Short mmCIF file of C-alpha atoms and ligand atoms in Angstrom, two decimals:
data_model
loop_
_atom_site.label_atom_id
_atom_site.label_comp_id
_atom_site.label_asym_id
_atom_site.label_seq_id
_atom_site.Cartn_x
_atom_site.Cartn_y
_atom_site.Cartn_z
CA MET A 29 -1.98 21.90 2.38
CA ASN A 30 -5.43 23.18 3.42
CA LYS A 31 -7.93 21.21 1.17
CA ILE A 32 -6.54 17.76 0.62
CA LEU A 33 -7.86 15.07 -1.57
CA VAL A 34 -6.88 11.72 -0.59
CA THR A 35 -7.75 8.92 -3.00
CA GLY A 36 -8.16 5.43 -1.62
CA GLY A 37 -8.28 6.53 1.86
CA ALA A 38 -10.58 3.68 2.93
CA GLY A 39 -7.94 1.00 2.09
CA PHE A 40 -5.00 -0.20 4.24
CA ILE A 41 -2.28 2.66 3.85
CA GLY A 42 -4.78 5.21 2.78
CA SER A 43 -6.87 4.89 6.08
CA ASN A 44 -3.72 4.94 8.17
CA PHE A 45 -2.72 8.04 6.25
CA VAL A 46 -5.87 9.86 6.88
CA ARG A 47 -5.47 9.17 10.52
CA TYR A 48 -1.82 10.59 10.47
CA LEU A 49 -2.85 13.59 8.32
CA LEU A 50 -5.64 14.73 10.56
CA GLN A 51 -3.09 14.96 13.29
CA ALA A 52 -0.17 16.29 11.37
CA GLU A 53 -2.27 19.12 9.65
CA PRO A 54 -4.52 20.54 12.31
CA GLY A 55 -5.99 23.19 9.87
CA ALA A 56 -6.71 20.91 7.00
CA GLN A 57 -9.88 19.56 5.53
CA VAL A 58 -9.51 16.04 4.22
CA PHE A 59 -11.62 14.74 1.22
CA ASN A 60 -11.35 11.09 0.93
CA LEU A 61 -12.47 9.68 -2.39
CA ASP A 62 -12.89 5.76 -2.44
CA LEU A 63 -14.84 3.39 -4.47
CA LEU A 64 -15.13 0.86 -1.61
CA THR A 65 -13.98 -2.08 -3.66
CA TYR A 66 -13.46 -5.36 -1.77
CA ALA A 67 -10.19 -3.75 -0.35
CA GLY A 68 -11.87 -0.48 0.96
CA SER A 69 -14.05 -0.39 4.06
CA LEU A 70 -15.68 2.26 6.21
CA GLU A 71 -14.57 -0.07 9.09
CA ASN A 72 -11.22 1.38 8.42
CA LEU A 73 -12.34 4.94 9.10
CA LYS A 74 -13.99 4.32 12.40
CA GLY A 75 -12.66 6.29 15.37
CA LEU A 76 -10.72 8.82 13.33
CA PRO A 77 -9.12 11.86 15.20
CA ASP A 78 -11.14 15.14 14.61
CA GLU A 79 -13.64 13.44 12.52
CA ALA A 80 -15.27 16.67 11.51
CA ARG A 81 -12.45 17.63 9.19
CA HIS A 82 -12.84 14.29 7.31
CA ASN A 83 -15.25 14.16 4.20
CA PHE A 84 -15.85 10.76 2.70
CA ILE A 85 -16.92 10.61 -0.91
CA HIS A 86 -17.97 7.26 -2.34
CA GLY A 87 -16.85 7.27 -5.93
CA ASP A 88 -14.37 6.23 -8.73
CA ILE A 89 -11.29 7.95 -9.58
CA CYS A 90 -11.91 7.16 -13.21
CA ASP A 91 -15.18 9.21 -13.09
CA THR A 92 -13.91 12.49 -14.77
CA GLY A 93 -17.09 14.57 -13.93
CA LEU A 94 -17.00 13.56 -10.24
CA VAL A 95 -13.24 14.22 -9.86
CA ALA A 96 -13.40 17.64 -11.64
CA ARG A 97 -16.50 18.67 -9.63
CA LEU A 98 -14.73 17.67 -6.38
CA VAL A 99 -11.36 19.36 -7.19
CA ARG A 100 -13.16 22.65 -8.45
CA GLU A 101 -16.00 22.87 -5.85
CA GLN A 102 -13.85 22.12 -2.88
CA GLN A 103 -10.91 24.07 -4.11
CA ILE A 104 -8.49 21.27 -3.62
CA ASP A 105 -4.89 22.34 -3.35
CA THR A 106 -3.19 18.85 -2.68
CA ILE A 107 -3.90 15.52 -4.02
CA ILE A 108 -2.43 12.47 -2.33
CA HIS A 109 -3.15 9.53 -4.62
CA PHE A 110 -3.30 5.98 -2.97
CA ALA A 111 -6.29 4.52 -4.86
CA ALA A 112 -5.24 1.40 -6.78
CA GLU A 113 -5.72 -2.27 -7.43
CA SER A 114 -2.90 -3.50 -5.11
CA HIS A 115 -2.70 -7.33 -4.92
CA VAL A 116 -0.17 -9.02 -7.21
CA ASP A 117 -1.93 -12.41 -7.16
CA ARG A 118 -5.18 -10.68 -8.30
CA SER A 119 -3.39 -9.03 -11.08
CA ILE A 120 -2.17 -12.35 -12.33
CA LEU A 121 -5.74 -13.76 -12.27
CA GLY A 122 -7.45 -10.61 -13.62
CA PRO A 123 -5.20 -7.86 -15.02
CA ALA A 124 -7.86 -5.64 -16.65
CA ALA A 125 -8.94 -3.88 -13.51
CA PHE A 126 -5.28 -3.00 -12.80
CA VAL A 127 -4.95 -1.22 -16.03
CA GLN A 128 -8.28 0.67 -15.66
CA THR A 129 -7.64 1.79 -12.09
CA ASN A 130 -4.01 2.20 -11.82
CA VAL A 131 -3.29 3.69 -15.30
CA MET A 132 -6.61 5.28 -16.33
CA GLY A 133 -7.50 6.33 -12.88
CA THR A 134 -4.23 8.05 -12.41
CA PHE A 135 -4.59 9.71 -15.80
CA THR A 136 -7.84 11.07 -14.83
CA LEU A 137 -6.62 12.54 -11.68
CA LEU A 138 -3.58 14.15 -13.43
CA GLU A 139 -5.70 15.63 -16.26
CA THR A 140 -8.22 17.01 -13.88
CA ALA A 141 -5.55 18.69 -11.73
CA ARG A 142 -4.01 20.14 -14.89
CA GLN A 143 -7.35 21.57 -16.22
CA VAL A 144 -8.91 22.63 -12.95
CA TRP A 145 -5.71 24.24 -11.59
CA GLY A 146 -5.36 25.87 -15.11
CA GLY A 147 -1.64 26.26 -15.04
CA ASP A 148 -1.78 28.16 -11.58
CA PHE A 149 0.21 25.68 -9.69
CA HIS A 150 1.40 27.92 -6.82
CA GLY A 151 0.71 26.11 -3.50
CA ARG A 152 -0.43 22.98 -5.29
CA ARG A 153 0.90 19.49 -5.05
CA PHE A 154 0.06 16.04 -6.78
CA HIS A 155 1.61 13.20 -4.60
CA HIS A 156 1.71 9.78 -6.18
CA VAL A 157 2.03 6.69 -3.94
CA SER A 158 3.87 3.91 -5.74
CA THR A 159 5.82 0.87 -5.06
CA ASP A 160 9.37 -0.77 -5.16
CA GLU A 161 7.93 -3.46 -7.50
CA VAL A 162 8.38 -1.08 -10.56
CA PHE A 163 12.07 -1.86 -10.20
CA GLY A 164 11.81 -5.62 -10.76
CA SER A 165 13.55 -8.28 -8.96
CA LEU A 166 17.06 -8.40 -7.29
CA SER A 167 19.43 -11.31 -6.91
CA PRO A 168 21.05 -11.83 -3.47
CA SER A 169 24.16 -9.83 -4.27
CA ASP A 170 22.59 -6.92 -6.13
CA PRO A 171 22.65 -3.40 -4.54
CA ALA A 172 19.33 -2.16 -3.20
CA PHE A 173 17.06 -0.24 -5.67
CA SER A 174 17.76 3.65 -5.93
CA GLU A 175 15.80 6.26 -7.51
CA THR A 176 17.80 5.78 -10.79
CA THR A 177 17.47 2.05 -10.96
CA PRO A 178 15.82 1.26 -14.45
CA TYR A 179 12.13 0.27 -14.38
CA ASP A 180 11.68 -3.50 -14.98
CA PRO A 181 8.27 -4.42 -13.72
CA ARG A 182 7.25 -8.19 -13.90
CA SER A 183 3.61 -8.43 -12.89
CA PRO A 184 0.49 -6.80 -14.33
CA TYR A 185 0.32 -5.00 -11.00
CA SER A 186 3.81 -3.60 -11.05
CA ALA A 187 3.61 -2.91 -14.87
CA SER A 188 0.43 -0.89 -14.22
CA LYS A 189 2.02 1.01 -11.34
CA ALA A 190 5.11 1.69 -13.49
CA ALA A 191 2.87 3.05 -16.24
CA SER A 192 1.20 5.39 -13.69
CA ASP A 193 4.56 6.63 -12.46
CA HIS A 194 5.67 7.49 -16.06
CA LEU A 195 2.44 9.45 -16.54
CA VAL A 196 3.00 11.45 -13.26
CA ARG A 197 6.47 12.33 -14.29
CA ALA A 198 5.29 13.25 -17.87
CA TYR A 199 2.84 15.82 -16.31
CA PHE A 200 5.70 17.43 -14.51
CA HIS A 201 7.93 17.61 -17.53
CA THR A 202 5.33 18.55 -20.07
CA TYR A 203 2.87 20.83 -17.96
CA GLY A 204 4.91 21.72 -14.89
CA LEU A 205 2.36 20.02 -12.68
CA PRO A 206 4.15 20.04 -9.21
CA ILE A 207 4.41 16.27 -8.58
CA THR A 208 6.20 14.11 -6.11
CA ILE A 209 6.36 10.36 -6.07
CA THR A 210 7.23 7.84 -3.28
CA ASN A 211 8.18 4.25 -4.20
CA CYS A 212 7.82 2.17 -1.18
CA SER A 213 8.53 -1.37 -0.12
CA ASN A 214 6.08 -3.84 1.60
CA ASN A 215 3.92 -2.35 4.40
CA TYR A 216 2.55 -4.13 7.28
CA GLY A 217 0.40 -2.92 10.22
CA PRO A 218 -3.22 -2.50 11.35
CA ARG A 219 -6.12 -2.67 8.80
CA GLN A 220 -4.38 -4.57 6.03
CA PHE A 221 -6.90 -6.62 3.89
CA PRO A 222 -6.30 -10.26 4.72
CA GLU A 223 -5.20 -11.31 1.32
CA LYS A 224 -1.68 -9.99 1.97
CA LEU A 225 0.87 -12.16 3.54
CA ILE A 226 0.97 -10.96 7.11
CA PRO A 227 -2.81 -10.68 7.94
CA LEU A 228 -3.50 -13.81 5.98
CA MET A 229 -1.03 -15.86 8.05
CA VAL A 230 -2.21 -14.51 11.30
CA LEU A 231 -5.88 -14.99 10.56
CA ASN A 232 -5.48 -18.40 8.99
CA ALA A 233 -3.40 -19.57 11.94
CA VAL A 234 -5.97 -18.61 14.68
CA GLN A 235 -8.62 -20.35 12.52
CA GLY A 236 -6.46 -23.49 12.35
CA LYS A 237 -6.07 -23.19 8.68
CA ALA A 238 -3.02 -24.09 6.50
CA LEU A 239 -0.40 -21.23 6.11
CA PRO A 240 0.37 -21.21 2.33
CA VAL A 241 3.94 -20.29 1.62
CA TYR A 242 4.67 -19.85 -2.05
CA GLY A 243 7.44 -21.94 -3.39
CA ASP A 244 10.59 -22.44 -1.23
CA GLY A 245 9.61 -19.33 0.92
CA ARG A 246 13.18 -17.82 0.39
CA GLN A 247 11.85 -14.70 -1.26
CA ILE A 248 12.89 -11.39 0.37
CA ARG A 249 10.74 -8.35 0.99
CA ASP A 250 11.87 -5.08 2.60
CA TRP A 251 9.17 -4.68 5.37
CA LEU A 252 8.01 -1.17 6.59
CA TYR A 253 5.52 -0.38 9.40
CA VAL A 254 2.63 1.47 7.78
CA GLU A 255 2.86 4.62 10.04
CA ASP A 256 6.54 5.09 8.94
CA HIS A 257 5.28 5.07 5.28
CA CYS A 258 2.58 7.69 6.13
CA GLU A 259 5.24 9.97 7.57
CA ALA A 260 7.40 9.51 4.44
CA ILE A 261 4.44 10.36 2.16
CA TYR A 262 3.54 13.44 4.22
CA LEU A 263 7.15 14.79 4.29
CA ALA A 264 7.57 14.18 0.51
CA ALA A 265 4.21 15.83 -0.24
CA ARG A 266 4.79 18.66 2.16
CA HIS A 267 8.58 19.45 1.62
CA GLY A 268 9.68 17.28 -1.36
CA LYS A 269 10.95 19.19 -4.39
CA PRO A 270 8.46 19.21 -7.35
CA GLY A 271 9.45 16.55 -9.93
CA GLU A 272 11.33 14.38 -7.41
CA THR A 273 11.01 10.67 -6.54
CA TYR A 274 11.85 9.29 -3.03
CA ASN A 275 12.50 5.68 -2.37
CA VAL A 276 11.15 4.51 1.01
CA GLY A 277 11.84 1.10 2.72
CA GLY A 278 12.27 -0.45 6.24
CA GLY A 279 15.61 -2.06 5.90
CA ASN A 280 13.92 -5.17 7.35
CA GLN A 281 14.55 -8.06 4.88
CA PRO A 282 13.70 -11.52 6.29
CA HIS A 283 13.03 -14.50 3.99
CA ASN A 284 9.21 -15.19 3.82
CA ILE A 285 9.50 -18.55 5.53
CA ASP A 286 11.35 -16.82 8.52
CA LEU A 287 8.88 -14.05 8.70
CA VAL A 288 5.96 -16.63 8.75
CA ASN A 289 7.87 -18.72 11.61
CA GLU A 290 8.14 -15.45 13.48
CA ILE A 291 4.48 -14.89 13.28
CA CYS A 292 3.79 -18.32 14.47
CA ALA A 293 6.13 -17.86 17.40
CA ILE A 294 4.44 -14.57 18.43
CA LEU A 295 0.93 -16.35 18.21
CA ASP A 296 2.43 -19.29 20.34
CA GLU A 297 2.98 -16.70 23.04
CA LEU A 298 -0.13 -14.37 22.60
CA ARG A 299 -2.62 -17.15 21.89
CA PRO A 300 -1.26 -20.60 22.67
CA ALA A 301 -2.93 -23.51 20.94
CA ALA A 302 -2.73 -27.32 21.26
CA GLN A 303 0.12 -27.50 18.64
CA PRO A 304 2.69 -24.93 17.70
CA TYR A 305 1.25 -22.73 14.87
CA ALA A 306 4.34 -23.54 12.68
CA THR A 307 2.85 -26.91 12.16
CA LEU A 308 0.32 -25.37 9.91
CA ILE A 309 2.85 -24.24 7.39
CA GLN A 310 2.31 -25.60 3.90
CA HIS A 311 4.50 -24.92 1.03
CA VAL A 312 2.37 -24.44 -2.18
CA THR A 313 2.91 -23.87 -5.98
CA ASP A 314 4.81 -20.64 -6.45
CA ARG A 315 3.35 -17.36 -7.74
CA PRO A 316 4.07 -17.02 -11.55
CA GLY A 317 6.85 -14.58 -12.18
CA HIS A 318 7.42 -14.20 -8.41
CA ASP A 319 9.96 -11.47 -7.65
CA ARG A 320 12.93 -13.01 -5.63
CA ARG A 321 14.08 -10.11 -3.65
CA TYR A 322 13.38 -6.47 -2.97
CA ALA A 323 15.48 -3.87 -1.09
CA MET A 324 15.28 -0.07 -0.97
CA ASP A 325 18.11 2.47 -0.75
CA ILE A 326 16.75 5.25 1.32
CA SER A 327 19.61 7.55 1.38
CA LYS A 328 17.95 10.27 -0.64
CA ILE A 329 14.85 10.75 1.47
CA ARG A 330 17.01 10.46 4.71
CA ALA A 331 19.41 13.17 3.44
CA GLU A 332 16.76 15.45 1.76
CA LEU A 333 13.76 15.23 4.19
CA GLY A 334 15.28 13.71 7.28
CA TRP A 335 13.02 10.59 7.21
CA LEU A 336 14.02 7.32 8.83
CA PRO A 337 11.73 4.41 9.78
CA ARG A 338 10.91 4.50 13.56
CA HIS A 339 9.87 0.90 13.87
CA ASP A 340 11.92 -2.19 13.71
CA ILE A 341 10.36 -5.43 12.49
CA GLU A 342 10.38 -7.21 15.93
CA THR A 343 8.31 -4.62 17.73
CA GLY A 344 6.25 -3.71 14.64
CA LEU A 345 5.29 -7.31 13.95
CA ARG A 346 4.44 -8.07 17.57
CA GLU A 347 2.19 -4.90 17.66
CA THR A 348 0.58 -5.91 14.35
CA VAL A 349 -0.21 -9.55 15.40
CA ALA A 350 -1.57 -8.22 18.63
CA TRP A 351 -3.81 -5.70 16.64
CA TYR A 352 -5.45 -8.47 14.59
CA LEU A 353 -6.10 -10.44 17.84
CA GLU A 354 -7.58 -7.51 19.54
CA ASN A 355 -9.89 -6.37 16.82
CA PRO A 356 -12.37 -9.29 16.27
CA ALA A 357 -14.99 -6.85 14.81
CA TRP A 358 -12.76 -5.66 12.14
CA VAL A 359 -11.56 -9.21 11.36
CA GLN A 360 -15.22 -10.51 11.16
CA ALA A 361 -16.15 -7.62 8.67
CA MET A 362 -13.23 -8.54 6.40
CA LEU A 363 -13.59 -12.39 6.52
CA GLY A 364 -17.32 -12.23 6.07
CA GLN A 365 -17.13 -10.01 3.12
CA ASP A 366 -18.85 -11.29 -0.04
CA GLY A 367 -16.32 -12.76 -2.27
CA TYR A 368 -13.53 -13.32 0.29
CA ASP A 369 -14.02 -17.23 0.45
CA SER A 370 -14.28 -17.46 -3.27
CA TRP A 371 -11.05 -15.36 -3.59
CA LEU A 372 -9.23 -17.81 -1.33
CA GLU A 373 -10.66 -20.70 -3.38
CA LYS A 374 -9.60 -19.11 -6.73
CA ASN A 375 -6.09 -18.32 -5.62
CA TYR A 376 -5.26 -21.28 -3.47
CA GLY A 377 -7.63 -24.05 -4.70
CA GLN A 378 -5.42 -25.02 -7.64
CA ARG A 379 -1.99 -24.79 -5.93
CA GLU A 380 -0.23 -28.05 -5.43
CA LYS A 381 1.00 -28.74 -1.85
CA ALA A 382 4.64 -29.62 -1.36
CA ASN A 383 4.79 -30.88 2.07
P1 NAD B 433 -5.63 -1.39 -0.63
O1 NAD B 433 -5.84 -2.41 -1.64
O2 NAD B 433 -5.58 -1.76 0.72
O3 NAD B 433 -6.46 -0.05 -0.91
C1 NAD B 433 -6.87 0.48 -2.14
C2 NAD B 433 -7.96 1.30 -2.04
O4 NAD B 433 -8.28 1.95 -3.16
C3 NAD B 433 -9.35 0.77 -1.45
O5 NAD B 433 -9.77 1.47 -0.35
C4 NAD B 433 -10.13 0.72 -2.64
O6 NAD B 433 -11.58 0.80 -2.27
C5 NAD B 433 -9.76 2.01 -3.35
N1 NAD B 433 -9.99 1.97 -4.81
C6 NAD B 433 -9.67 0.95 -5.75
N2 NAD B 433 -10.09 1.25 -6.94
C7 NAD B 433 -10.56 2.56 -6.80
C8 NAD B 433 -11.15 3.53 -7.66
N3 NAD B 433 -11.28 3.09 -9.06
N4 NAD B 433 -11.65 4.59 -7.24
C9 NAD B 433 -11.50 4.98 -5.96
N5 NAD B 433 -11.07 4.16 -5.02
C10 NAD B 433 -10.60 2.92 -5.38
O7 NAD B 433 -4.15 -0.75 -1.07
P2 NAD B 433 -2.85 -0.33 -0.16
O8 NAD B 433 -2.09 -1.60 0.25
O9 NAD B 433 -3.44 0.49 0.91
O10 NAD B 433 -2.10 0.44 -1.11
C11 NAD B 433 -2.37 1.82 -1.34
C12 NAD B 433 -1.41 2.40 -2.45
O11 NAD B 433 -0.02 2.19 -1.98
C13 NAD B 433 -1.54 1.80 -3.84
O12 NAD B 433 -1.28 2.70 -4.85
C14 NAD B 433 -0.40 0.68 -3.80
O13 NAD B 433 0.12 0.38 -5.07
C15 NAD B 433 0.68 1.46 -2.97
N6 NAD B 433 1.70 0.71 -2.18
C16 NAD B 433 1.33 -0.29 -1.34
C17 NAD B 433 2.23 -1.00 -0.65
C18 NAD B 433 1.73 -2.22 0.28
O14 NAD B 433 2.73 -2.80 0.86
N7 NAD B 433 0.49 -2.36 0.65
C19 NAD B 433 3.60 -0.73 -0.82
C20 NAD B 433 3.90 0.37 -1.64
C21 NAD B 433 2.98 1.03 -2.30
O1 DAU B 434 6.62 -4.20 -2.46
C1 DAU B 434 5.50 -3.55 -2.30
C2 DAU B 434 4.26 -4.28 -2.71
O2 DAU B 434 4.13 -5.10 -1.53
C3 DAU B 434 3.06 -3.42 -2.99
O3 DAU B 434 3.32 -2.69 -3.98
C4 DAU B 434 1.77 -4.28 -3.18
O4 DAU B 434 0.68 -3.43 -3.28
C5 DAU B 434 1.76 -5.26 -1.97
O5 DAU B 434 0.59 -6.11 -2.15
C6 DAU B 434 3.00 -5.92 -1.71
O6 DAU B 434 3.18 -6.92 -2.76
P1 DAU B 434 3.79 -8.41 -2.42
O7 DAU B 434 3.43 -9.28 -3.54
O8 DAU B 434 5.24 -8.41 -1.93
O9 DAU B 434 2.88 -8.74 -1.01
P2 DAU B 434 2.02 -10.05 -0.54
O10 DAU B 434 1.68 -9.81 0.86
O11 DAU B 434 1.11 -10.51 -1.59
O12 DAU B 434 3.30 -11.18 -0.56
C7 DAU B 434 4.38 -10.96 0.24
C8 DAU B 434 5.36 -12.08 -0.08
O13 DAU B 434 4.75 -13.24 0.55
C9 DAU B 434 5.53 -12.44 -1.56
O14 DAU B 434 6.89 -12.94 -1.74
C10 DAU B 434 4.61 -13.56 -1.91
C11 DAU B 434 4.50 -14.23 -0.45
N1 DAU B 434 3.22 -14.99 -0.26
C12 DAU B 434 2.03 -14.14 -0.25
C13 DAU B 434 0.82 -14.74 -0.07
C14 DAU B 434 -0.38 -13.88 -0.11
C15 DAU B 434 3.10 -16.22 0.11
O15 DAU B 434 4.21 -16.90 0.27
N2 DAU B 434 1.88 -16.74 0.39
C16 DAU B 434 0.71 -16.06 0.24
O16 DAU B 434 -0.37 -16.63 0.65
#
């Protein structure tokens, strides 16, 4: 891993990964290709360690010419692919961008790697960052998802990620491209765009706005601190066996409503207001096709790569809430972004309130 192309490195997980990588690989040059959609921001790349080894390229992973030039001219040996449309609610209201970026974008990168590397795959790696949502939804008594659980995606987002996973695996079987895939559960931590549950709740709460919980709030996600995910991706890309998939998860599975109550309790302590923050909780119309429960069986990555999450949800969540309170410039940049308010209106304006 000397010349590493990271796609989507100005987004939430990608920017945390770039930070991680610059420290983990002291000899590596990092090329960060990002389109800077609403979800990507140069704010996320401020204060990188050893900045001189980070090169930002503003561009689209679907731009074949640009991607091919970059991989050829910079002699890229490793591709770590994060770039995607990532928000389930946006995929429900506008699926086309998900098919374009997540399917065609992944295809463009795979095809470029195959052609530019020209069959000489020694010392090369294509790592694809994917999601647990490809496996569908669990009932309360189902065992956790394993690497052999059949795919059963339910939203345009998860269907587009499933399609991209299939393409990545096909390039291994057909062309021998040395790929690895990680399928991970819900991440939380610093620099997550405030359309996702945790930052949305923190930032709505401190503005005294309603906290919109979908449906009964009894859905379950398997929360993982973002730095732990970065470590898992790094280990899989560096030491994972070509062709293999690794499931990654945190083993933290609260009901959404309990998580939101916990965020409120942390805020009551860190930034007390006149009323407890939990009084802002509002149950609203559910997400269509809302997956009920996710859980990840991480025994393979633990056994083969020695990976385990380092953060539990109690400390990770507290640190995360504190980060959003302590970084008002970042918060202002995200909330002030063109289109943020209209997104809130589009997604939440039509939902009925249940309490
Ligand atoms: P994000 O939405 O925060 O960031 C996505 C980044 O991709 C942004 O910087 C955006 O500008 C960039 N991007 C989008 N379209 C692009 C294009 N056409 N060309 C170049 N760049 C483009 O997403 P995230 O939450 O950081 O997720 C990153 C990856 O991890 C995604 O592939 C997602 O499916 C996967 N994942 C996310 C989670 C999670 O909990 N957030 C969990 C598991 C897997
Ligand atoms: O599981 C991994 C996936 O986690 C990633 O692949 C996705 O990129 C990422 O966005 C995330 O998907 P979710 O749909 O689980 O995340 P989100 O933060 O949107 O929602 C988490 C849960 O909270 C989910 O059950 C829906 C619920 N929710 C979400 C929002 C935004 C609410 O109740 N209210 C809300 O306003």
